[in-house]
Coordinates of N, CA and C in Angstrom, one line a residue:
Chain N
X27 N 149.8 54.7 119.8 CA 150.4 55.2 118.6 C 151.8 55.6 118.8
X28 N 152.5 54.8 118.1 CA 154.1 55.3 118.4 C 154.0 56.8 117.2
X29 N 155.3 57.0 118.1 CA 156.0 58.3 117.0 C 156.3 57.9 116.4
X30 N 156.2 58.9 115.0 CA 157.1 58.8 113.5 C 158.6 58.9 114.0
X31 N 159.1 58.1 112.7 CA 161.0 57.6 112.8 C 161.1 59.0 112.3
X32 N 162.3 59.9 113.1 CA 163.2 61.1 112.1 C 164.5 60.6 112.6
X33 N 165.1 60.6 111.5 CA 166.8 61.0 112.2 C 166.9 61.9 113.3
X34 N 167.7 61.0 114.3 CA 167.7 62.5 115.1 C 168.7 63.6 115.1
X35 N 169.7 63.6 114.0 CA 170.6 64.8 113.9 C 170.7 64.3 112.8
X36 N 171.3 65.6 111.7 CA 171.0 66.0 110.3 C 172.1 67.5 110.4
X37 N 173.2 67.5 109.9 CA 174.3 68.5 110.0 C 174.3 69.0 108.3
X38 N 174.9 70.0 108.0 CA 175.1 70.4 106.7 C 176.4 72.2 107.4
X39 N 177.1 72.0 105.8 CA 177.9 73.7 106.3 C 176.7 74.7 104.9
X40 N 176.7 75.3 105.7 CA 176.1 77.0 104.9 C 175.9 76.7 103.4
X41 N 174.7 77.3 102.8 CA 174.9 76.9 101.5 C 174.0 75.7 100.6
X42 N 174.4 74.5 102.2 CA 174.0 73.1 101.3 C 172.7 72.9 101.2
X43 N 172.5 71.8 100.8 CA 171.0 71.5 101.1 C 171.0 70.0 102.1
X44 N 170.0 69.9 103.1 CA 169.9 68.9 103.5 C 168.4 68.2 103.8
X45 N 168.1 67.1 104.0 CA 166.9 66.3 104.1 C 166.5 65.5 105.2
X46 N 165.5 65.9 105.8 CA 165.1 65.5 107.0 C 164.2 64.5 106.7
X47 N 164.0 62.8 107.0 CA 162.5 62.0 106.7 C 162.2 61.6 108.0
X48 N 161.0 60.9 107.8 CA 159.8 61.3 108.7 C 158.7 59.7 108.7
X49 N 159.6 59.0 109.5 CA 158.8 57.7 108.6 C 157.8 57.1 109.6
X50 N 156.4 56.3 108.8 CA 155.4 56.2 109.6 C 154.8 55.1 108.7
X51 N 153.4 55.1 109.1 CA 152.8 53.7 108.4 C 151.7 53.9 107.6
X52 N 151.1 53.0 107.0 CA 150.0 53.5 106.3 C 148.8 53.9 106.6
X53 N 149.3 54.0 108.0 CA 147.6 54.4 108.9 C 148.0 55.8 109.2
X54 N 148.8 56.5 108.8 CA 149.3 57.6 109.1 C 149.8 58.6 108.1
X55 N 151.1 58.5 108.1 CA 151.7 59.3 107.1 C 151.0 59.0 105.5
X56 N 151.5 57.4 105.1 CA 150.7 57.1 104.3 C 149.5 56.8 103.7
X57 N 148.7 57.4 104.8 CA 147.2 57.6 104.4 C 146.4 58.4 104.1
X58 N 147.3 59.4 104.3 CA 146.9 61.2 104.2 C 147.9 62.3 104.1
X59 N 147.3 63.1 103.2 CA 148.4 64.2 102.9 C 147.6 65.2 104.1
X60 N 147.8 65.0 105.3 CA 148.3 65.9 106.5 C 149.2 66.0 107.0
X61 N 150.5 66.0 106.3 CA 152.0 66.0 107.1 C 152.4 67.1 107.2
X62 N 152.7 67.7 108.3 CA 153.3 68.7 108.8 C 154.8 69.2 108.9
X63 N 155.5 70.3 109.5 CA 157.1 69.9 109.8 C 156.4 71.5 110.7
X64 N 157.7 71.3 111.5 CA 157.7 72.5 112.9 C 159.4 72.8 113.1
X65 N 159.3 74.0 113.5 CA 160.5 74.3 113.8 C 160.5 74.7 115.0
X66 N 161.6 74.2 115.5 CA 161.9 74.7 117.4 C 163.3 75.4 117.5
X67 N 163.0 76.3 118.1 CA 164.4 76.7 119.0 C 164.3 76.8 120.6
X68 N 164.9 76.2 121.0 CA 165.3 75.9 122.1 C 164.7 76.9 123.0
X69 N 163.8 76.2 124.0 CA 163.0 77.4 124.8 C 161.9 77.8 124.5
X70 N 161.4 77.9 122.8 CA 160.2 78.6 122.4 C 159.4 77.2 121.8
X71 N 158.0 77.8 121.8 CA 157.2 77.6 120.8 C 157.4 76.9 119.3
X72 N 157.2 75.6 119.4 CA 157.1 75.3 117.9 C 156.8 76.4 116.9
X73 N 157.1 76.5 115.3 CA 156.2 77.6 114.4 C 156.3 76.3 113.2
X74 N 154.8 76.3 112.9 CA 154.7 75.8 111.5 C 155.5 76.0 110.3
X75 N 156.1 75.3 109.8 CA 156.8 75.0 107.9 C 156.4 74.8 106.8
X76 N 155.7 73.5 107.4 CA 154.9 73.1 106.1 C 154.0 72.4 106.5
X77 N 152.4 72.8 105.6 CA 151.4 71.4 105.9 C 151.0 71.1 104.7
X78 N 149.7 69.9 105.0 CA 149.7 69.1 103.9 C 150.9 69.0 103.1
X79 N 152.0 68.4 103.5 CA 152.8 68.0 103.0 C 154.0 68.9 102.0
X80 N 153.2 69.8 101.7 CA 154.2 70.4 100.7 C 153.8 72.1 100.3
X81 N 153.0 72.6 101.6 CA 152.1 73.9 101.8 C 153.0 74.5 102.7
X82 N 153.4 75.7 102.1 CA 154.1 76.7 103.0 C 152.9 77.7 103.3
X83 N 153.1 78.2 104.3 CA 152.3 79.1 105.6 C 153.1 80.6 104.6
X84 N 152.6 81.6 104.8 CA 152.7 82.9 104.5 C 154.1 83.2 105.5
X85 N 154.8 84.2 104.9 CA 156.1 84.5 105.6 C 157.4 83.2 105.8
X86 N 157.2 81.8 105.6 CA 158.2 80.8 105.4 C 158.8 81.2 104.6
X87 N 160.5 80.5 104.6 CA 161.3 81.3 103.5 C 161.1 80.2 101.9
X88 N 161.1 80.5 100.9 CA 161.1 79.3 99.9 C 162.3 78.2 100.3
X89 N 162.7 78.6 101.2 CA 164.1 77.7 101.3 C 163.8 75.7 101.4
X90 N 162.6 76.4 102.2 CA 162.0 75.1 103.1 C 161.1 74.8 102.0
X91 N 161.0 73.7 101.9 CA 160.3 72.7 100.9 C 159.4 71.1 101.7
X92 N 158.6 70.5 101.2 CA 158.5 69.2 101.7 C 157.8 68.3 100.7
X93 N 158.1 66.5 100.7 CA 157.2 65.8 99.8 C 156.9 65.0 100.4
X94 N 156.2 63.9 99.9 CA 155.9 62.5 100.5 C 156.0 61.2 99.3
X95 N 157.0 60.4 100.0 CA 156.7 59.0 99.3 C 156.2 58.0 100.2
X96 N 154.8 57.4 99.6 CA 154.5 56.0 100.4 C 154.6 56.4 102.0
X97 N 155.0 55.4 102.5 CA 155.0 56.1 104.3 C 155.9 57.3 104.8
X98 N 156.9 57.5 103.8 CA 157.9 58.5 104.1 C 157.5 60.1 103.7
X99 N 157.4 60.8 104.8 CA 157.4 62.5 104.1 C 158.7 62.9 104.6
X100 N 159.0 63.7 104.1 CA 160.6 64.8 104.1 C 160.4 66.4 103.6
X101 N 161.4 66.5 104.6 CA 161.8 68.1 104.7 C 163.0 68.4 103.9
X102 N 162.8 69.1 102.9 CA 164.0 69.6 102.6 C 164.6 71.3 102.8
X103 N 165.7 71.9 103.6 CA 166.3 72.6 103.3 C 167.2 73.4 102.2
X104 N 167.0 73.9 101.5 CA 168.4 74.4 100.5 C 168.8 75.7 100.9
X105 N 170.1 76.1 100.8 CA 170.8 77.0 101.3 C 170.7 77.1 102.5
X106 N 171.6 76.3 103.2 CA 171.3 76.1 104.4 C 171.8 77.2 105.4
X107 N 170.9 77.9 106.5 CA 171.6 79.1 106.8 C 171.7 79.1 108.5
X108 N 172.8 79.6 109.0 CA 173.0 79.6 110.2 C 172.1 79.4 111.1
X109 N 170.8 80.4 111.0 CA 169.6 80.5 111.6 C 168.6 79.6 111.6
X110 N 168.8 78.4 110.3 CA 168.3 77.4 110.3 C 168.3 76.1 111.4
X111 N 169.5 76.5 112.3 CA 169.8 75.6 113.2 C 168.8 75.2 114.5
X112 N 168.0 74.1 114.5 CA 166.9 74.1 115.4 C 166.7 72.7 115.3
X113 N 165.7 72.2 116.2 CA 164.8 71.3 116.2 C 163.7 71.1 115.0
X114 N 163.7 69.7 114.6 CA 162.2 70.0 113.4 C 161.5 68.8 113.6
X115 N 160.4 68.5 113.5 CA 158.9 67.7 114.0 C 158.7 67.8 112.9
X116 N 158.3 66.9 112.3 CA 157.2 66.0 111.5 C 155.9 65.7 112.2
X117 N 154.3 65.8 111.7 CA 152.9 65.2 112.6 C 152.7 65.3 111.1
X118 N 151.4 63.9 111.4 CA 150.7 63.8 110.8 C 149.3 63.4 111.4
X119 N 148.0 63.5 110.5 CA 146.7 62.4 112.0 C 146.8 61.5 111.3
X120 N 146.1 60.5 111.8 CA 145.9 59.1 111.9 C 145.0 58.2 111.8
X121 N 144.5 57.3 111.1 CA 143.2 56.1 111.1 C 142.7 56.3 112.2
X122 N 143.0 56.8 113.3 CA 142.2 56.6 114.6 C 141.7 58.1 115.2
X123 N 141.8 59.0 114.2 CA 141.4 60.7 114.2 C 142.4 61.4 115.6
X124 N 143.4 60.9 115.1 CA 144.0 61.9 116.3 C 145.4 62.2 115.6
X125 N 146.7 62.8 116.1 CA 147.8 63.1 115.2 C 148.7 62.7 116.0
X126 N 150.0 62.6 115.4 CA 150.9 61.8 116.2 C 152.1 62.6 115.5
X127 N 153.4 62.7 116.6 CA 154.4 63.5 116.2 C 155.6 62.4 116.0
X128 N 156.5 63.3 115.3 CA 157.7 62.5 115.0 C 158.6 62.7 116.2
X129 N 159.8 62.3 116.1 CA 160.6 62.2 117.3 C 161.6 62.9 117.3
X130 N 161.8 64.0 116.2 CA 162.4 65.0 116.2 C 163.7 64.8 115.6
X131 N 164.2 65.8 115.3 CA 165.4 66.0 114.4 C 166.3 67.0 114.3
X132 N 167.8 67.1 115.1 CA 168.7 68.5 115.7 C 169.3 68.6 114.1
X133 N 169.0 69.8 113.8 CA 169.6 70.2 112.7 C 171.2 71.3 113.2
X134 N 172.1 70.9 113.0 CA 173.3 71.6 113.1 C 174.3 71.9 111.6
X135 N 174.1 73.4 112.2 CA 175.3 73.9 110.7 C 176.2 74.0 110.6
X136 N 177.2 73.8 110.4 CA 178.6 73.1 110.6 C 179.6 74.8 110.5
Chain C
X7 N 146.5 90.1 115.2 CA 147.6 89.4 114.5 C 146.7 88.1 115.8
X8 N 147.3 86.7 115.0 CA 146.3 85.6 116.1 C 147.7 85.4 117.3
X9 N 146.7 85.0 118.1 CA 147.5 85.6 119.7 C 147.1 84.4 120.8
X10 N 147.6 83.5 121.2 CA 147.2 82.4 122.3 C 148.3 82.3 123.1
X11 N 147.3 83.0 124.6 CA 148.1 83.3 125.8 C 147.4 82.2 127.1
X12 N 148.9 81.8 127.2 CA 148.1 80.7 128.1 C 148.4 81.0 129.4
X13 N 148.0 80.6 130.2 CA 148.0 80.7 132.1 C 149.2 80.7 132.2
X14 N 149.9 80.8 133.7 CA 151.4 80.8 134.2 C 151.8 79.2 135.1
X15 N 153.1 79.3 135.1 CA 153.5 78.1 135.4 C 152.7 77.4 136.2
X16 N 153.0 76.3 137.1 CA 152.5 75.8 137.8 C 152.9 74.5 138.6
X17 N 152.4 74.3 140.0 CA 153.5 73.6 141.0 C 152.8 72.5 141.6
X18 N 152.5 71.0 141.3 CA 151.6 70.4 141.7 C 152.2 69.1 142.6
X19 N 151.4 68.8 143.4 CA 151.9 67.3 144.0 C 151.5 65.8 143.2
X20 N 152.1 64.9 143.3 CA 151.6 64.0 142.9 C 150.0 63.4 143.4
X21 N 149.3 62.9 142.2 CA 147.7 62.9 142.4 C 147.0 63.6 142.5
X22 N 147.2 65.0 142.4 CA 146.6 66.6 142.1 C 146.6 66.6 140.4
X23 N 145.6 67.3 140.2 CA 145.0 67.7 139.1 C 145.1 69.0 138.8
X24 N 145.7 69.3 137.3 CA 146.5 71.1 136.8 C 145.0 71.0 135.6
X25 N 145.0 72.4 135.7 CA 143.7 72.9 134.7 C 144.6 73.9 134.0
X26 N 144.9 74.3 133.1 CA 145.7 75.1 132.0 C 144.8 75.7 131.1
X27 N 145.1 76.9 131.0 CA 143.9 77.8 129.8 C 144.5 78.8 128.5
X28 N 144.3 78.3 127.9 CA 144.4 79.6 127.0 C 143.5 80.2 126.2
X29 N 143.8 81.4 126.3 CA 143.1 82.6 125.4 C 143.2 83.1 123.9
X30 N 142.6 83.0 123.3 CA 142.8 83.7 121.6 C 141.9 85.0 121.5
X31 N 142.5 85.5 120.6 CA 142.3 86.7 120.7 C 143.1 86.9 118.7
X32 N 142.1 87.7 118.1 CA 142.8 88.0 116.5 C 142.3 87.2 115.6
X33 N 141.5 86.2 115.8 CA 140.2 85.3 115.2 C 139.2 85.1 115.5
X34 N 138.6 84.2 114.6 CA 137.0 83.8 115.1 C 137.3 82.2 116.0
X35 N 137.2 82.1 116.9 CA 137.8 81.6 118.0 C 136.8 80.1 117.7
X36 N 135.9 80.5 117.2 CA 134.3 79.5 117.5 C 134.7 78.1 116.1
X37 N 135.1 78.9 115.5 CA 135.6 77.9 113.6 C 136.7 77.4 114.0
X38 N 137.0 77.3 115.1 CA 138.7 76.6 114.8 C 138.9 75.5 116.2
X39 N 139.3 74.4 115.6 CA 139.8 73.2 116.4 C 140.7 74.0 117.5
X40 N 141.2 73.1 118.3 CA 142.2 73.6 119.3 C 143.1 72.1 119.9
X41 N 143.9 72.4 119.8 CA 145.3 71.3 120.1 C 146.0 71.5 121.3
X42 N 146.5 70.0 122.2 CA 147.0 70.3 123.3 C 148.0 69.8 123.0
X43 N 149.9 69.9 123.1 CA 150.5 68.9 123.1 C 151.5 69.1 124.0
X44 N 152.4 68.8 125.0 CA 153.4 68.6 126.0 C 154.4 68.6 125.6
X45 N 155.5 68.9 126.0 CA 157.0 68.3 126.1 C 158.0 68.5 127.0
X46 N 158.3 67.5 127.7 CA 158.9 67.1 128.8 C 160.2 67.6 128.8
X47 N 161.1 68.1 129.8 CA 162.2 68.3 129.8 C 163.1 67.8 128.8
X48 N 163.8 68.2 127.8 CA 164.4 67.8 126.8 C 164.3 66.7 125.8
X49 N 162.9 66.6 125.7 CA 162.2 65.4 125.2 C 161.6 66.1 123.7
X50 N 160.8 65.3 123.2 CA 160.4 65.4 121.9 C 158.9 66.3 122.2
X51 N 158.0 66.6 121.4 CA 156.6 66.9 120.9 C 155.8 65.5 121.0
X52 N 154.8 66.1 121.8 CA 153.8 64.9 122.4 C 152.6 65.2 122.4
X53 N 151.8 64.6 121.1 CA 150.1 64.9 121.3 C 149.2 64.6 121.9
X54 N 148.5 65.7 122.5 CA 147.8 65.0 123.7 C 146.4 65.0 123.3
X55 N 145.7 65.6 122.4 CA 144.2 65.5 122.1 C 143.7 67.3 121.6
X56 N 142.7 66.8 120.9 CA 141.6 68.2 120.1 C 141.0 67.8 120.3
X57 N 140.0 69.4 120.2 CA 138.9 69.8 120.4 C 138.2 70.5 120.0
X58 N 136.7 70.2 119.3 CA 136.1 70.8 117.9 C 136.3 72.1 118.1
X59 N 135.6 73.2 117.0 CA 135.2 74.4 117.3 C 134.3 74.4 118.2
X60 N 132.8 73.5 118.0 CA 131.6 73.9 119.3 C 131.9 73.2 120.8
X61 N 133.0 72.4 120.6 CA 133.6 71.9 121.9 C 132.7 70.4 122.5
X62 N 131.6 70.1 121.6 CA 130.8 69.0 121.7 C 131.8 67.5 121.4
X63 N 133.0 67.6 121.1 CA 133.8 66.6 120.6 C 135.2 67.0 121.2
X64 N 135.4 65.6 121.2 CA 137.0 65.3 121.7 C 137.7 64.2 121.2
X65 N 139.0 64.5 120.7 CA 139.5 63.1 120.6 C 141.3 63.9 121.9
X66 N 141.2 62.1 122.2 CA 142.6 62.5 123.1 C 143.4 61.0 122.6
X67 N 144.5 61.2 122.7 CA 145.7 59.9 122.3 C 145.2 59.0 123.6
X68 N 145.6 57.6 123.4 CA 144.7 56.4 124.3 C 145.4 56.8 125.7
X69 N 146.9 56.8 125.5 CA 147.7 57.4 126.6 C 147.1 58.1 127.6
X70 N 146.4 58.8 127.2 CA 146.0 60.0 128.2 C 144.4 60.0 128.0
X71 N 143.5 58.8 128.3 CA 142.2 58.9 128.4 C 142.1 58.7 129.3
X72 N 140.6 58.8 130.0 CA 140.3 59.2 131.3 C 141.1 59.9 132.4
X73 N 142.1 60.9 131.7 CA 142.9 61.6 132.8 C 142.7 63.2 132.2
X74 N 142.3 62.8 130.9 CA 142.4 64.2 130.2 C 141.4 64.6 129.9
X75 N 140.9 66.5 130.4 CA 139.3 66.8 129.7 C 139.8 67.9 129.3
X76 N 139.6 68.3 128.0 CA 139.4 69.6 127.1 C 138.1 70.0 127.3
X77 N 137.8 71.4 127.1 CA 137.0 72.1 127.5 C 137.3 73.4 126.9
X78 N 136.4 73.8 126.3 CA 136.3 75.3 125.5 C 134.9 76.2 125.8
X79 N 135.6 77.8 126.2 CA 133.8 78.7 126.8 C 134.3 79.3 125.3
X80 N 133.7 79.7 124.5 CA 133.2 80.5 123.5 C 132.9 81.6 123.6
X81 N 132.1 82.6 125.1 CA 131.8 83.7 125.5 C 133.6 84.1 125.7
X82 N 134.2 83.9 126.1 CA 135.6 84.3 126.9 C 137.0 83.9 125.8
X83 N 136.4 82.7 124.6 CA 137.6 82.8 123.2 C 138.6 81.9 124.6
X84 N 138.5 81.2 125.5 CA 139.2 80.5 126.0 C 139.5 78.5 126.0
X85 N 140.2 78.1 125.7 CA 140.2 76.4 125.5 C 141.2 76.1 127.2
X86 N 140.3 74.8 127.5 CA 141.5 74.3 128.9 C 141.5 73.2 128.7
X87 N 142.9 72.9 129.6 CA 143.2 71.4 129.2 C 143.6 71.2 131.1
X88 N 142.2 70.4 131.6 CA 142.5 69.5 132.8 C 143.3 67.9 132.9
X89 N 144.0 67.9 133.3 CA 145.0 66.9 133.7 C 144.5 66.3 135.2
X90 N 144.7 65.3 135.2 CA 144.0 64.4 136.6 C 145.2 63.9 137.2
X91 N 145.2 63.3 138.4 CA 146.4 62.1 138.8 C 147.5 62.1 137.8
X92 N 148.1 63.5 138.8 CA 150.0 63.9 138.3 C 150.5 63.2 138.8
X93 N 151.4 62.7 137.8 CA 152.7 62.0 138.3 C 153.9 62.7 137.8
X94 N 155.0 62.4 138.4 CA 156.2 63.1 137.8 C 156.9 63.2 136.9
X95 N 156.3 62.3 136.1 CA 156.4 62.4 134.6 C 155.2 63.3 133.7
X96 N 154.6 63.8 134.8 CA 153.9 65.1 133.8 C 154.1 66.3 133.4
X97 N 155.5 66.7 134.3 CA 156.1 67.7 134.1 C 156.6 68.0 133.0
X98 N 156.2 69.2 132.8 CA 156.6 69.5 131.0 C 155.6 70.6 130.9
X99 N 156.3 71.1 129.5 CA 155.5 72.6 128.8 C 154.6 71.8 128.3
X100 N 153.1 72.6 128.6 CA 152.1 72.6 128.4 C 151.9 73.3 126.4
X101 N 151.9 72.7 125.4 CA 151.1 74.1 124.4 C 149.7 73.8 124.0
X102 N 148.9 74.8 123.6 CA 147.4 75.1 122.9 C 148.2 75.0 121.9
X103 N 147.4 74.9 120.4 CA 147.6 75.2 119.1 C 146.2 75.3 118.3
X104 N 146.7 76.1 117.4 CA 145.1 76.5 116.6 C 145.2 75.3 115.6
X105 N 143.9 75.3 115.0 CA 143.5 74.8 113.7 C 144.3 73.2 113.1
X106 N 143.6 72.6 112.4 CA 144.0 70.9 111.9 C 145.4 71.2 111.4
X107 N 146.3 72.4 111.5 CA 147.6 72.0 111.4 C 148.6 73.0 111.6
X108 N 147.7 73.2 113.1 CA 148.3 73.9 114.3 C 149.6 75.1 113.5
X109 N 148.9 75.9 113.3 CA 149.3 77.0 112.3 C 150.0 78.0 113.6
X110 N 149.1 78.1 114.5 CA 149.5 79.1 115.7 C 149.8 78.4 117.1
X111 N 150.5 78.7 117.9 CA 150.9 78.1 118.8 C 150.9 79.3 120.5
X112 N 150.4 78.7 121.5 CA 150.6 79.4 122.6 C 152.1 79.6 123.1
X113 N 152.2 80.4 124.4 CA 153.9 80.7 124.8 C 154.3 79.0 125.3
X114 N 153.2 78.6 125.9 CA 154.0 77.5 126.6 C 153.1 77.5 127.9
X115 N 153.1 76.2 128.5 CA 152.6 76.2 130.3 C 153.6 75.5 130.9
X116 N 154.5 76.0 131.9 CA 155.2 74.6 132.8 C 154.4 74.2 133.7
X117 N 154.0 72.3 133.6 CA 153.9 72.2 134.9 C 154.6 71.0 135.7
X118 N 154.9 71.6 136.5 CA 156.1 70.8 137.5 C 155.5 70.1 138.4
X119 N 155.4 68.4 138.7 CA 154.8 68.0 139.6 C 155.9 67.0 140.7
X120 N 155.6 67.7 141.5 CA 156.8 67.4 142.6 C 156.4 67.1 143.9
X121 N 156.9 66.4 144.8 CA 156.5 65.9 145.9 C 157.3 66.7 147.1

């Protein structure tokens, strides 16, 4: 199982909004609304953003958004804030019951 | 508050085998899948395999079959992840994760396999 396509850097200044995609195949992304996003800062623990695709977890900021077209799911940020600067993972599972991660994506605030 | 504390680093040779554990604590330990996934020195998120709530089931990525056993005691709220025949590309944080969309996450495990 390869990993899902992400950009791997994605820049924006304060304010903007920016969009992270997440691309995969129909045995995957496209086959099920189990798409995830994760947030990393360097050193720690991933923390959950979003599942099923477009489900924020209790305490996420509304900032963080996500959708899915066809094989493609995305992250969107609005108001983009200093603190938002991290690593972010896309997963989704798969036709073969297991889940598979994206390849990540350095979000820098300008 | 849900809480997954996992073992301390660890120092292995090549072709030695690391057993990694973590603990929950703040749920019902028994209803919830459990996730293993890796990442390598400056590398990406890497799935390594689940494991039911009753622990009777496993799926692991093809990558890592017959090297990998999950294993969960239910009396102790503990999940482990045995690793067989290290190579030096095994080195990396170890994490546990709760539930089909790993909502909770452990601190981390290093393990370093070195000659």
């Amino acid at each position: 199982q390869s990993a899902l396509t992400q950009p791997a850097s994605v820049s924006g200044s304060p304010g903007q909004t920016i969009t992270i995609s997440c691309t995969g195949t129909s045995s995957d992304v496209g086959g099920y609304n189990y798409v995830s996003w994760y947030q990393q800062y360097p050193g720690k623990a991933p923390k959950l953003m979003i599942y099923e695709v477009s489900n924020r977890p209790s305490g996420v900021s509304n900032r963080f958004s996500g959708s899915k077209s066809g094989n493609t799911a995305s992250l969107t940020i609005s108001g983009l804030q200093a603190e938002d600067e991290a690593d972010y993972y896309c997963s989704s599972n798969t036709s073969s019951s297991t889940y598979v991660f994206g390849s990540g994506t350095k979000v820098t605030v300008l | 508050q849900v809480q997954l504390v996992q073992s301390g680093a660890e120092v292995k040779k090549p072709g030695a085998s690391v057993k990694v554990s973590c603990k929950a604590a703040g749920f019902t330990f028994s209803t919830y899948s459990m996730h293993w996934v890796r990442q390598a020195p400056g590398q990406g998120l890497e799935w390594m395999g689940i494991i039911n709530p009753g622990g009777a089931s496993t799926s692991y990525t093809q990558k890592f079959q017959g090297r990998v056993t999950m294993t969960r005691d239910t009396s102790t709220s503990t999940v482990y992840m045995e690793l067989s025949s290290l190579r030096s590309e095994d080195t990396a944080v170890y994490y546990c994760a709760r539930a089909r969309r790993l909502d909770s996450w452990g601190q981390g495990t290093l393990v370093t396999v070195s000659s």
